[in-house]
XYZ file of C-alpha atoms in Angstrom:
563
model
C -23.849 -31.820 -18.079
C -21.134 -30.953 -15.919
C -20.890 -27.785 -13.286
C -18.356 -26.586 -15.420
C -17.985 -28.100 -19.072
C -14.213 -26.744 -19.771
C -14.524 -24.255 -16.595
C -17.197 -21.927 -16.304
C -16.999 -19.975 -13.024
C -17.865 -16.606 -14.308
C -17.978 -14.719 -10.879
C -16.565 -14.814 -7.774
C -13.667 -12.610 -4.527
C -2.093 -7.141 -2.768
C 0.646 -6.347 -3.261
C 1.633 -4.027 -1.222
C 0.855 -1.131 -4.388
C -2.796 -2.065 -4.118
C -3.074 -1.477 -0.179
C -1.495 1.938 -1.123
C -3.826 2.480 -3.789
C -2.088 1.729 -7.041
C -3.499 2.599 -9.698
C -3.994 1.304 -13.912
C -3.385 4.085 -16.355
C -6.087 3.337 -18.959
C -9.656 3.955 -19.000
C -12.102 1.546 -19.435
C -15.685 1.341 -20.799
C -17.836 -1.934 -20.280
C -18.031 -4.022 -22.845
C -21.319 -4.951 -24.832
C -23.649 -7.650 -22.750
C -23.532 -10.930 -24.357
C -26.199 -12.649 -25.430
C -28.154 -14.794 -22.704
C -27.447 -18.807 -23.327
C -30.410 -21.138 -23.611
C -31.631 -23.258 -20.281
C -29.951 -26.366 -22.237
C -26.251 -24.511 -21.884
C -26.729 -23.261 -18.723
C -24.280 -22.980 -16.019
C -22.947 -22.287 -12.329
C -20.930 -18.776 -12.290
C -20.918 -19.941 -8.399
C -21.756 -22.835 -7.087
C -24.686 -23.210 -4.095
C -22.983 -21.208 -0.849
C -24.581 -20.776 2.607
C -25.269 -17.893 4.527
C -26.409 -15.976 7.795
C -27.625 -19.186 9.826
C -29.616 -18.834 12.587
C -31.145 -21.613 14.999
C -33.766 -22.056 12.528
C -33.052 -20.950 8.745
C -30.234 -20.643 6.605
C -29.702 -18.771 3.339
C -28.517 -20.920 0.127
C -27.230 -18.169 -2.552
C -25.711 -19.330 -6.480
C -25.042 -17.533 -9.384
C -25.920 -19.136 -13.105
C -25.767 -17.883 -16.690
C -29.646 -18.534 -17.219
C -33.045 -16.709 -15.492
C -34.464 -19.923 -15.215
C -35.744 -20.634 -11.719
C -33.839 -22.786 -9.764
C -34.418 -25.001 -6.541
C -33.329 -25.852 -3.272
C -34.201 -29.335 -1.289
C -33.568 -29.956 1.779
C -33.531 -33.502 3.411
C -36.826 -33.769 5.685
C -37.683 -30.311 4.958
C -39.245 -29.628 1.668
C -38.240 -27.741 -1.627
C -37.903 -24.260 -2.032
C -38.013 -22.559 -5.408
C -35.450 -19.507 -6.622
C -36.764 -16.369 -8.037
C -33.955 -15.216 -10.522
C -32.609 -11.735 -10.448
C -30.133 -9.974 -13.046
C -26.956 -9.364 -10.975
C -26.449 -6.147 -12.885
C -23.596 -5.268 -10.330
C -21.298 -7.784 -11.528
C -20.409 -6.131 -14.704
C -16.496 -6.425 -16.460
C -14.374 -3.654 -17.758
C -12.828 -3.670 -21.210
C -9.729 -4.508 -19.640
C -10.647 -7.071 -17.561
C -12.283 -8.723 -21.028
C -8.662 -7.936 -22.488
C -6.916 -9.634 -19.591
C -9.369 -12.935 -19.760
C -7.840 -13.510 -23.588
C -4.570 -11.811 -23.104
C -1.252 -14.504 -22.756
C -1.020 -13.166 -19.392
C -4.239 -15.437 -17.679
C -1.850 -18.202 -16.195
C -5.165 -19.131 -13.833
C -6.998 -19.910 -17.575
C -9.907 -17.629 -15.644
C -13.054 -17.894 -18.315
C -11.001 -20.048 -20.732
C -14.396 -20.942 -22.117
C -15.620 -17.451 -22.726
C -15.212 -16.860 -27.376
C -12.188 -14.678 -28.225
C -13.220 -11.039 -27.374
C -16.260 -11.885 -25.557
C -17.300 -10.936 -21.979
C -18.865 -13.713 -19.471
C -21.919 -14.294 -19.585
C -24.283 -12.062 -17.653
C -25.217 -13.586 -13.897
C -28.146 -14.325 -12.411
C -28.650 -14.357 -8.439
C -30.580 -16.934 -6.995
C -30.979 -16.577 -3.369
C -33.186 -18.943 -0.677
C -33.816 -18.475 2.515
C -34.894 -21.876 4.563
C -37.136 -21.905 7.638
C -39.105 -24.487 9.800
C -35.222 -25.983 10.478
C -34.213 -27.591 13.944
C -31.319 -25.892 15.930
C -27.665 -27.235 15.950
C -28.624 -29.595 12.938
C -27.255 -31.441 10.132
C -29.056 -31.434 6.903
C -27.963 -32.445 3.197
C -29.410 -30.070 0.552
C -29.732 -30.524 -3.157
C -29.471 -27.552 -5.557
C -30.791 -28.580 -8.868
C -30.314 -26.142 -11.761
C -31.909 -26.402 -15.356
C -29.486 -27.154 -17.300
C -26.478 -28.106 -15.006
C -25.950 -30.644 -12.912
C -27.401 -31.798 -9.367
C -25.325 -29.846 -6.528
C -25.314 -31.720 -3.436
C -23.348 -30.441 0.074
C -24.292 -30.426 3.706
C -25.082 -27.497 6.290
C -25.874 -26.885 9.613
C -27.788 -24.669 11.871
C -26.761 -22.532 14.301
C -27.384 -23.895 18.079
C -29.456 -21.807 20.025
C -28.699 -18.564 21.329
C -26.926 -18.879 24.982
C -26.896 -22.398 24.663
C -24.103 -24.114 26.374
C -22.717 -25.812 23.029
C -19.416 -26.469 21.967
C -18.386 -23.748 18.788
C -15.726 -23.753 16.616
C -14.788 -20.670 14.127
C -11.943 -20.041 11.827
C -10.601 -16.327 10.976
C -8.208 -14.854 8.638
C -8.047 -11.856 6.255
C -6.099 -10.727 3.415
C -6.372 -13.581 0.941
C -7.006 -10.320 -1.710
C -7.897 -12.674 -4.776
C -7.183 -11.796 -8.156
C -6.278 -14.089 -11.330
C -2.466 -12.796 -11.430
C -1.993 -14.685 -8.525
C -1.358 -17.896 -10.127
C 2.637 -17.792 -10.741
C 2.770 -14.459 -8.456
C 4.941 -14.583 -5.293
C 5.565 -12.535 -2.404
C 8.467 -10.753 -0.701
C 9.759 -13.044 2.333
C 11.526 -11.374 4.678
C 13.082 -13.401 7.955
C 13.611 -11.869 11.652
C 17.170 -10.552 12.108
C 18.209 -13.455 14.941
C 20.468 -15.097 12.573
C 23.099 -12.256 12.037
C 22.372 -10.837 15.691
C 19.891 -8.138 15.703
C 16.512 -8.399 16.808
C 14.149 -10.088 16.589
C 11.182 -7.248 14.748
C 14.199 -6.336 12.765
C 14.911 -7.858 8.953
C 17.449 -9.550 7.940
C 18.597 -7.450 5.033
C 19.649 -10.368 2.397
C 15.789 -11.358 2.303
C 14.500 -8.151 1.624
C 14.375 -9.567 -2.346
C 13.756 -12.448 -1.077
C 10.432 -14.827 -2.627
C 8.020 -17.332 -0.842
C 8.030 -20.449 -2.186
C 4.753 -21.073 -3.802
C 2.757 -18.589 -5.477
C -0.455 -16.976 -3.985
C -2.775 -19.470 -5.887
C -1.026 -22.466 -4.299
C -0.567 -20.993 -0.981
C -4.712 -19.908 -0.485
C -5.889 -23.289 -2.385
C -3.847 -25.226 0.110
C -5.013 -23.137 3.255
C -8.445 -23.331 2.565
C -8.012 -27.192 2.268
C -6.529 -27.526 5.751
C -9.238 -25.086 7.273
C -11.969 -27.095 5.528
C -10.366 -30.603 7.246
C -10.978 -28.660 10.981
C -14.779 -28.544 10.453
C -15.515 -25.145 11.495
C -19.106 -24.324 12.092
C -18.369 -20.716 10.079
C -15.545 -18.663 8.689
C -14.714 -15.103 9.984
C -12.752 -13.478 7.004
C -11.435 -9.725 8.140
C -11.491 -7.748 5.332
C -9.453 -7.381 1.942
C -11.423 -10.667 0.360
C -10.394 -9.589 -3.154
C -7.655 -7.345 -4.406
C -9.645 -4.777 -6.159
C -13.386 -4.748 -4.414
C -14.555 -2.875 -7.751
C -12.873 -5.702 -10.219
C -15.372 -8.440 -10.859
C -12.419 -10.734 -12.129
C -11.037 -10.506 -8.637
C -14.415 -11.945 -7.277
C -14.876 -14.307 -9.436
C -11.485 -15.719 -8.415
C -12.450 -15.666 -4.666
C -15.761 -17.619 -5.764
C -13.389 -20.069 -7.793
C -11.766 -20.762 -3.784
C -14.424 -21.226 -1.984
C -17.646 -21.969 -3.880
C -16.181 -23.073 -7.503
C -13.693 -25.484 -8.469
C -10.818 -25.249 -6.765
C -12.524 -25.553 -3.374
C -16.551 -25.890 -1.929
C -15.950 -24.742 1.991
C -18.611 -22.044 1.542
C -21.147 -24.439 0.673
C -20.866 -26.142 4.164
C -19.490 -23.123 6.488
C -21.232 -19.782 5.964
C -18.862 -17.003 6.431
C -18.944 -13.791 8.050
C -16.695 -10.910 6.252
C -15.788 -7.517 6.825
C -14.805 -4.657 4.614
C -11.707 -3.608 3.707
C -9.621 -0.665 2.026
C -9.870 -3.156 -0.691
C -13.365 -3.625 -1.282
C -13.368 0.233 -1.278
C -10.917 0.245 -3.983
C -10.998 0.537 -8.017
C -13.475 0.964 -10.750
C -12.576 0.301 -14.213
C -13.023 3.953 -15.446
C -11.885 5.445 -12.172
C -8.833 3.353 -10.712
C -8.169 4.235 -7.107
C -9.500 5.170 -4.241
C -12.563 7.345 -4.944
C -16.419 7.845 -4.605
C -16.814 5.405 -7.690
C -14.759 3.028 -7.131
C -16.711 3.199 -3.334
C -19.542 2.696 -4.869
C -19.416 0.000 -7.574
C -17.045 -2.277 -4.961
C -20.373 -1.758 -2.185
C -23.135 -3.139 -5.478
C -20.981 -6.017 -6.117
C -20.600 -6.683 -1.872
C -24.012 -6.014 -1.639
C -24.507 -8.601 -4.151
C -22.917 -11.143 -2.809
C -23.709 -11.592 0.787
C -26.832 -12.278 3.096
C -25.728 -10.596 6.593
C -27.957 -9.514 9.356
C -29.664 -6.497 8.985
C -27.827 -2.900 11.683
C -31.364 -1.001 10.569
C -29.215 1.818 9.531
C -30.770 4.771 8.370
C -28.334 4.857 5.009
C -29.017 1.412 3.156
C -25.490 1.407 2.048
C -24.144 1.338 5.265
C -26.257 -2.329 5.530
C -23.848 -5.167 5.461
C -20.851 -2.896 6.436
C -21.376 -3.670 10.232
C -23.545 -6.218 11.908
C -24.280 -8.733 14.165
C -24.137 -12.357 14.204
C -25.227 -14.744 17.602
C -24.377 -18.522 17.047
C -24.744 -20.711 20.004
C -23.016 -19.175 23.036
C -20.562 -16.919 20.687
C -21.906 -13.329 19.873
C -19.396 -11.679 16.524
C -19.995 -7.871 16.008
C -18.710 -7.027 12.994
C -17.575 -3.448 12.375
C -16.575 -1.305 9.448
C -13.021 0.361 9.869
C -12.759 1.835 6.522
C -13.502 5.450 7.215
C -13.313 7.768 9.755
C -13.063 11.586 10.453
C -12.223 13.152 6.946
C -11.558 15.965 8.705
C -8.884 15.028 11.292
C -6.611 12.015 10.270
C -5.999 11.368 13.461
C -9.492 9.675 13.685
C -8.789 8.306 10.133
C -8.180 4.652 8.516
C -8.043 5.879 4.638
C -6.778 9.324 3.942
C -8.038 8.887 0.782
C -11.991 8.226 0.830
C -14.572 10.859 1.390
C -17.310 9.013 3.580
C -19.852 11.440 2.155
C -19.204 11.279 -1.211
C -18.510 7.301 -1.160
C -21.701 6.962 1.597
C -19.315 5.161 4.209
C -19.801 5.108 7.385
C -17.688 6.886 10.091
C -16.618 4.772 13.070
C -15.724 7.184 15.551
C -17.681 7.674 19.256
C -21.123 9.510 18.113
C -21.677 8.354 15.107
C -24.020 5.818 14.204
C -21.734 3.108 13.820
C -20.566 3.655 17.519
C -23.582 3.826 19.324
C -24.964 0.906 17.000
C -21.757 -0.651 18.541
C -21.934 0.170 21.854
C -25.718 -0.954 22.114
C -25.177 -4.145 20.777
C -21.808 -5.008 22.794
C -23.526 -4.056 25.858
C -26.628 -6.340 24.952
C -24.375 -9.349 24.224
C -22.385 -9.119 27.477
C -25.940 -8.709 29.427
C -26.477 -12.108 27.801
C -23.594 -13.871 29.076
C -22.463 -13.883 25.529
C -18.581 -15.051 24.703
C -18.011 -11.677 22.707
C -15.634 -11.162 19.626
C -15.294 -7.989 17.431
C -13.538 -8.035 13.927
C -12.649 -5.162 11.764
C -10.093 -4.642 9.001
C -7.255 -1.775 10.521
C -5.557 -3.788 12.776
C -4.996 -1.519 15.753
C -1.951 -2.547 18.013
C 0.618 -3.988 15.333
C 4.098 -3.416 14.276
C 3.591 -3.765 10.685
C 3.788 -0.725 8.055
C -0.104 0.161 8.575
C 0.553 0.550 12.220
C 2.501 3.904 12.135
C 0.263 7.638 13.001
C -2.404 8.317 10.434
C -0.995 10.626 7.983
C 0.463 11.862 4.790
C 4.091 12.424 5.151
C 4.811 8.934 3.749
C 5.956 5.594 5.271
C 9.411 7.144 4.554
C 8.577 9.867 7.263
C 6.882 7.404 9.850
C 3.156 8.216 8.419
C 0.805 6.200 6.704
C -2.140 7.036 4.809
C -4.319 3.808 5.688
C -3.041 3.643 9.034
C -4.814 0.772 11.795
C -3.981 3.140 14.854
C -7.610 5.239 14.777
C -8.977 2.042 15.786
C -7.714 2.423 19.355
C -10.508 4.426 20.197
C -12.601 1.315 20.657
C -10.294 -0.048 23.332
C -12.002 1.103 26.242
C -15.407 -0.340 25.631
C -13.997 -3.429 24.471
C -12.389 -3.823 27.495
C -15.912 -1.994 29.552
C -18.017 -4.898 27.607
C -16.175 -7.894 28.189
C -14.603 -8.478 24.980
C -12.444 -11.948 24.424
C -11.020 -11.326 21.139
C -10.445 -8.557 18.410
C -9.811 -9.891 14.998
C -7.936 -7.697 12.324
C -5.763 -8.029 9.563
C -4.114 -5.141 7.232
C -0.899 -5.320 8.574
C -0.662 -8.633 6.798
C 1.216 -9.857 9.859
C 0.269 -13.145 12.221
C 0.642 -11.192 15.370
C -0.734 -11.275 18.666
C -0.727 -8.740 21.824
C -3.223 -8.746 25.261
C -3.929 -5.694 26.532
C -6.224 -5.194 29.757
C -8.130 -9.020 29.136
C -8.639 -8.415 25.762
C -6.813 -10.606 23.008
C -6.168 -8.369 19.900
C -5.035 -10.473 17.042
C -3.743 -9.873 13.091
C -5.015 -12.738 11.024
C -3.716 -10.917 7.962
C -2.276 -14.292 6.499
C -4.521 -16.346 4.500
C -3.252 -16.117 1.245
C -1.726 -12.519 -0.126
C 1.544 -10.823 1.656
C 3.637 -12.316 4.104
C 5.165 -9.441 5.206
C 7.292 -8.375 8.069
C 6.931 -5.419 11.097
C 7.891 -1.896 9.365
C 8.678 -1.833 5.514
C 11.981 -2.552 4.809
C 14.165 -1.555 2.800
C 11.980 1.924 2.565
C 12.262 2.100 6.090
C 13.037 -0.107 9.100
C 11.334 1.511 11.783
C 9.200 -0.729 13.440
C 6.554 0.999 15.458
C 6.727 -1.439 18.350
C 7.302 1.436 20.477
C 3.889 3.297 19.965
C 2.297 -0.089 22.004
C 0.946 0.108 24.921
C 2.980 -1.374 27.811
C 1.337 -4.305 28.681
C 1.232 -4.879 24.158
C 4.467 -5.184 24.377
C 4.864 -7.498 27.119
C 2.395 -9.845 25.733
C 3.498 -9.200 22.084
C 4.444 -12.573 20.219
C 4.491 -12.879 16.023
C 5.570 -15.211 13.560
C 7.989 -12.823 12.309
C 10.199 -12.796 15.272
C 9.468 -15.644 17.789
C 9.217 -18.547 14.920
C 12.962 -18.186 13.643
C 13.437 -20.246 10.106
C 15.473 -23.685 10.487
C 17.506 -24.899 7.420
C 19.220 -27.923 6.117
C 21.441 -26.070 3.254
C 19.119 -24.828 0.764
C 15.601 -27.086 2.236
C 13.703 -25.174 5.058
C 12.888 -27.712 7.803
C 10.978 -25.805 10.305
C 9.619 -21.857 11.122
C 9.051 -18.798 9.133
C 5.999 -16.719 7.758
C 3.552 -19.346 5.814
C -0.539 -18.996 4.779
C -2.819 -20.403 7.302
C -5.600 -18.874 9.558
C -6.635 -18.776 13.291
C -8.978 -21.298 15.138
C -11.319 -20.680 17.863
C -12.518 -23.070 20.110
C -15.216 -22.262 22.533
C -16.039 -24.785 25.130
C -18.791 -24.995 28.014
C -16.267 -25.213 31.481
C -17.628 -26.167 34.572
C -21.111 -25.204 35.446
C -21.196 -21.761 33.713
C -18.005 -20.892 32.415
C -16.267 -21.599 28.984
C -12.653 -22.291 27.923
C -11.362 -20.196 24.417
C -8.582 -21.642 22.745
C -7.101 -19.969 19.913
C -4.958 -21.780 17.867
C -2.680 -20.117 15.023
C -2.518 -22.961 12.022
C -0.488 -22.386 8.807
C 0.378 -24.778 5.789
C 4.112 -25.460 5.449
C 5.124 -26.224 1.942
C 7.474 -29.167 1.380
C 10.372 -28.972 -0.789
C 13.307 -30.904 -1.913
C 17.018 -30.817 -0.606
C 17.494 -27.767 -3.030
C 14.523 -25.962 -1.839
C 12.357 -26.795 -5.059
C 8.559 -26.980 -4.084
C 7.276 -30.449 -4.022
C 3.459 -29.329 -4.188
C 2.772 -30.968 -0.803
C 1.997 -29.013 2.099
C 2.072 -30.244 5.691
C -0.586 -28.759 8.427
C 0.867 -26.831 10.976
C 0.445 -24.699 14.232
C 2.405 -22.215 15.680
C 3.633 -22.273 18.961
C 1.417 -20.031 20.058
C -1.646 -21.394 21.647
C -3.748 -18.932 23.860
C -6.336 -20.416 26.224
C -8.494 -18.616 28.330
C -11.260 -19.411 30.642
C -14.111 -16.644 30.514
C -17.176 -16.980 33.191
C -20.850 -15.850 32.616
């Protein structure tokens, strides 16, 4: 039997309304649960993915349509039997069953479910492997009544400290949903051409459309960051479009665990939250305590991350930390703040009591969490970097003063800028890199040793600085000095290059930062961060070809950091 006899992948991972927190008008009630299909039917909703590796073990996590027990082998190891459990999180909406057989589902999501029938319930099967050797290669078998044999490779993480060569890709943003397939984005270009500057937009691409759609564009990037054989993936926040939409998952899954793409099944990745896997429930669209909550079950679901012992179990998995070889990642959640004072605010629209998120601002327990575990890592010699969601020294449309006057009026209600508060302890700790996205920007700055980037371009917007046409301030100004000195983006300093109607050369494309860490000399190591991007060909009258070429910018940062 085949993985997925006519396409089975019943689980899974905005526009710019969705950051905003668009909303749908109609309610929804969950349908009526299916009936459960016999072992003989049974099928992958995800196929076999890896997770939180350490020297020594290494989660394997799928999803299938059947409780029966499955197993894991692993080559010179042993086998390892699954203990089934009902992933009751991963529920659908009516209207998500309406939008599966509506003429709408270009993407042919669940085009074997029966007319007016939900998926299939999931089950979780989750393994954790010991007794492994550090900074190993193994091949492991996943073998599934019912379906067939699933075979990949993974590795473990070298030891901690050790002086081994690492390499990590990042990017955020992707925000997966079905109506991708045949969606494009806005395109803007810098304002160079017709002499303005360079943050500005050239106002005849304000209507402007990429070239492929966001299906293409992520399918392609995903291909190219699976051919640089990253030991794991750093992914920034806004995974899916709507965090409380299970369609939206299951289309993430379909990417990197399903079958459009398998990278998760080799490279175990690291995410963040962000203000979209706060967002939406199907009988409370929005931002809201609900929505909070049935977007943190279906998170929680999904992922295997290293335990922050925090004294709220929901604010598990929302920060963390993760050592692999020589590279320490502290992962932090940006999604709330003060309620009371936007100021200290990323999302002017959650309640962190209500929704049980946690506050990131100095004396809380996120901070001090934070600050105990940067200051650990650094008295380690540890290469140190920190990723959140907010972005915090951009120029894009979530970089303007937290507030609710409106973009219009230079305020933003998800705004990136709260996040400054953690400059000075990056900077106290020895931080090399911050990793962000939000802005959905590639954009870079250096402020005081510490490399702030926005990764915000894996497969979603390609937007510009500011918001044009409903306003085209660009808040380059509210930088710090040395930000702006070191400021470079793809917007501005990668100007477009034509041949009549066929782009040659530059512009905003999908792609995703590498990170190369290196032993130097006798205790040092040399970081190189390379921005990569897929360039999609086309014809002489700009008609996609469906090739895409692999890229870099020409902006390579390398940096030698001693321990």
């Amino acid at each position: 039997m085949s993985l997925y006899p006519k396409l089975a992948l019943a689980l899974a991972v905005t526009s710019l309304t969705g950051c905003f927190g668009g909303s749908s008008s109609s309610s929804d009630t969950p349908p009526e649960k299916p009936a459960i299909p016999t072992e003989a039917d049974s099928r992958y909703h995800v196929l076999p993915y890896i997770q939180n590796p350490s020297s020594t073990e290494m989660t394997v996590t799928w999803f299938s349509d059947s409780s029966a027990a499955g197993s894991v082998t692993i080559e010179g190891i042993g086998e390892f039997t699954s203990k089934p459990e009902l992933a009751e999180a991963l529920s659908y909406g009516s209207s998500e069953i309406e939008y599966i057989h509506g003429e709408n589902n270009f993407s042919d999501i669940h085009s074997e479910v029966a007319e007016g029938e939900a998926p299939a319930p999931s089950y979780k099967h989750s393994v954790r492997i010991n007794k492994l050797t550090p900074n190993t290669a193994y091949e492991y078998s996943v073998k599934q009544p019912g379906a067939d044999t699933f075979t990949s490779t993974l590795k473990t993480a070298p030891m901690t400290g050790s002086r081994q060569a690492v390499r990590f890709i990042a990017m955020s943003d992707m925000e997966t949903e079905p109506e991708s397939t045949q969606k494009t984005v806005r395109w803007t270009s810098n304002a160079l051409a017709i002499g303005g500057e360079k943050l500005g937009t050239d106002p005849d691409t304000y209507k402007r459309q990429y070239a492929v759609d966001q299906t293409s564009g992520y399918k392609a990037n995903l291909k190219y960051a699976s051919e640089r054989s990253p030991n794991f993936w750093v992914i920034a926040g806004d995974l899916v479009e709507k965090g409380g939409r299970q369609l939206d998952w299951d289309e993430f899954w379909r990417h990197g665990a399903g079958e459009w793409g398998t990278l998760a099944s080799t490279t175990p990745i690291f995410p963040t939250l962000g203000n979209h896997e706060n967002y939406w429930h199907p009988e409370a669209p929005g931002y809201n305590s609900q929505a909070s909550m049935l977007s943190y079950d279906k998170w929680n679901t999904y992922w295997d991350l290293p335990s922050n012992y925090a004294t709220d179990e929901r604010y598990e998995k929302r920060y963390y930390r993760a050592d692999y070889g020589p590279v320490t990642l502290i992962t932090l959640d940006s999604s709330n703040g003060n309620d009371a004072d936007p100021s200290q605010d990323t999302n002017l629209m959650i309640d962190g009591t209500e929704s049980r998120v946690p506050d990131f601002n100095p004396g809380s327990e996120q901070w001090n969490w934070a600050v105990r575990e940067l200051a650990d890592a650094q008295a380690q010699g540890q290469i140190i970097f920190v990723q959140f969601h907010h972005t915090a020294f951009g120029t894009g449309v979530h970089s303007m003063p937290s507030g609710s006057a409106g973009i219009a009026n230079g305020e933003d209600n998800q705004s990136g800028v709260p996040m400054r508060v953690y400059k000075e302890i990056f900077e106290r700790y020895g931080v090399t890199a911050v990793i962000s996205g939000h802005d959905e920007l590639l954009e870079y700055v250096r402020i005081n040793g510490v490399h702030y980037w926005d990764v915000g371009f894996a497969g979603d917007g390609l937007r510009g600085p500011g918001y044009p046409p409903t306003t085209t301030y660009v808040p380059f100004d509210l930088l710090p000095t040395e930000a702006q000195e070191t400021h470079w983006s793809a917007h501005g300093d990668v100007p477009e290059m034509w041949n009549g109607k066929q782009l040659i050369d530059g512009g905003k494309h999908y792609g995703f930062l590498e990170v190369d860490v290196r032993p130097s000399g006798d205790y040092g190591y040399e970081v190189i961060m390379t921005p990569r991007y897929v360039f999609p060909v086309t014809d002489e009258n700009g008609t996609p070809t469906g090739d895409f070429e692999h890229r870099q910018y020409n902006k390579v940062v390398r940096i030698l950091v001693d321990r």
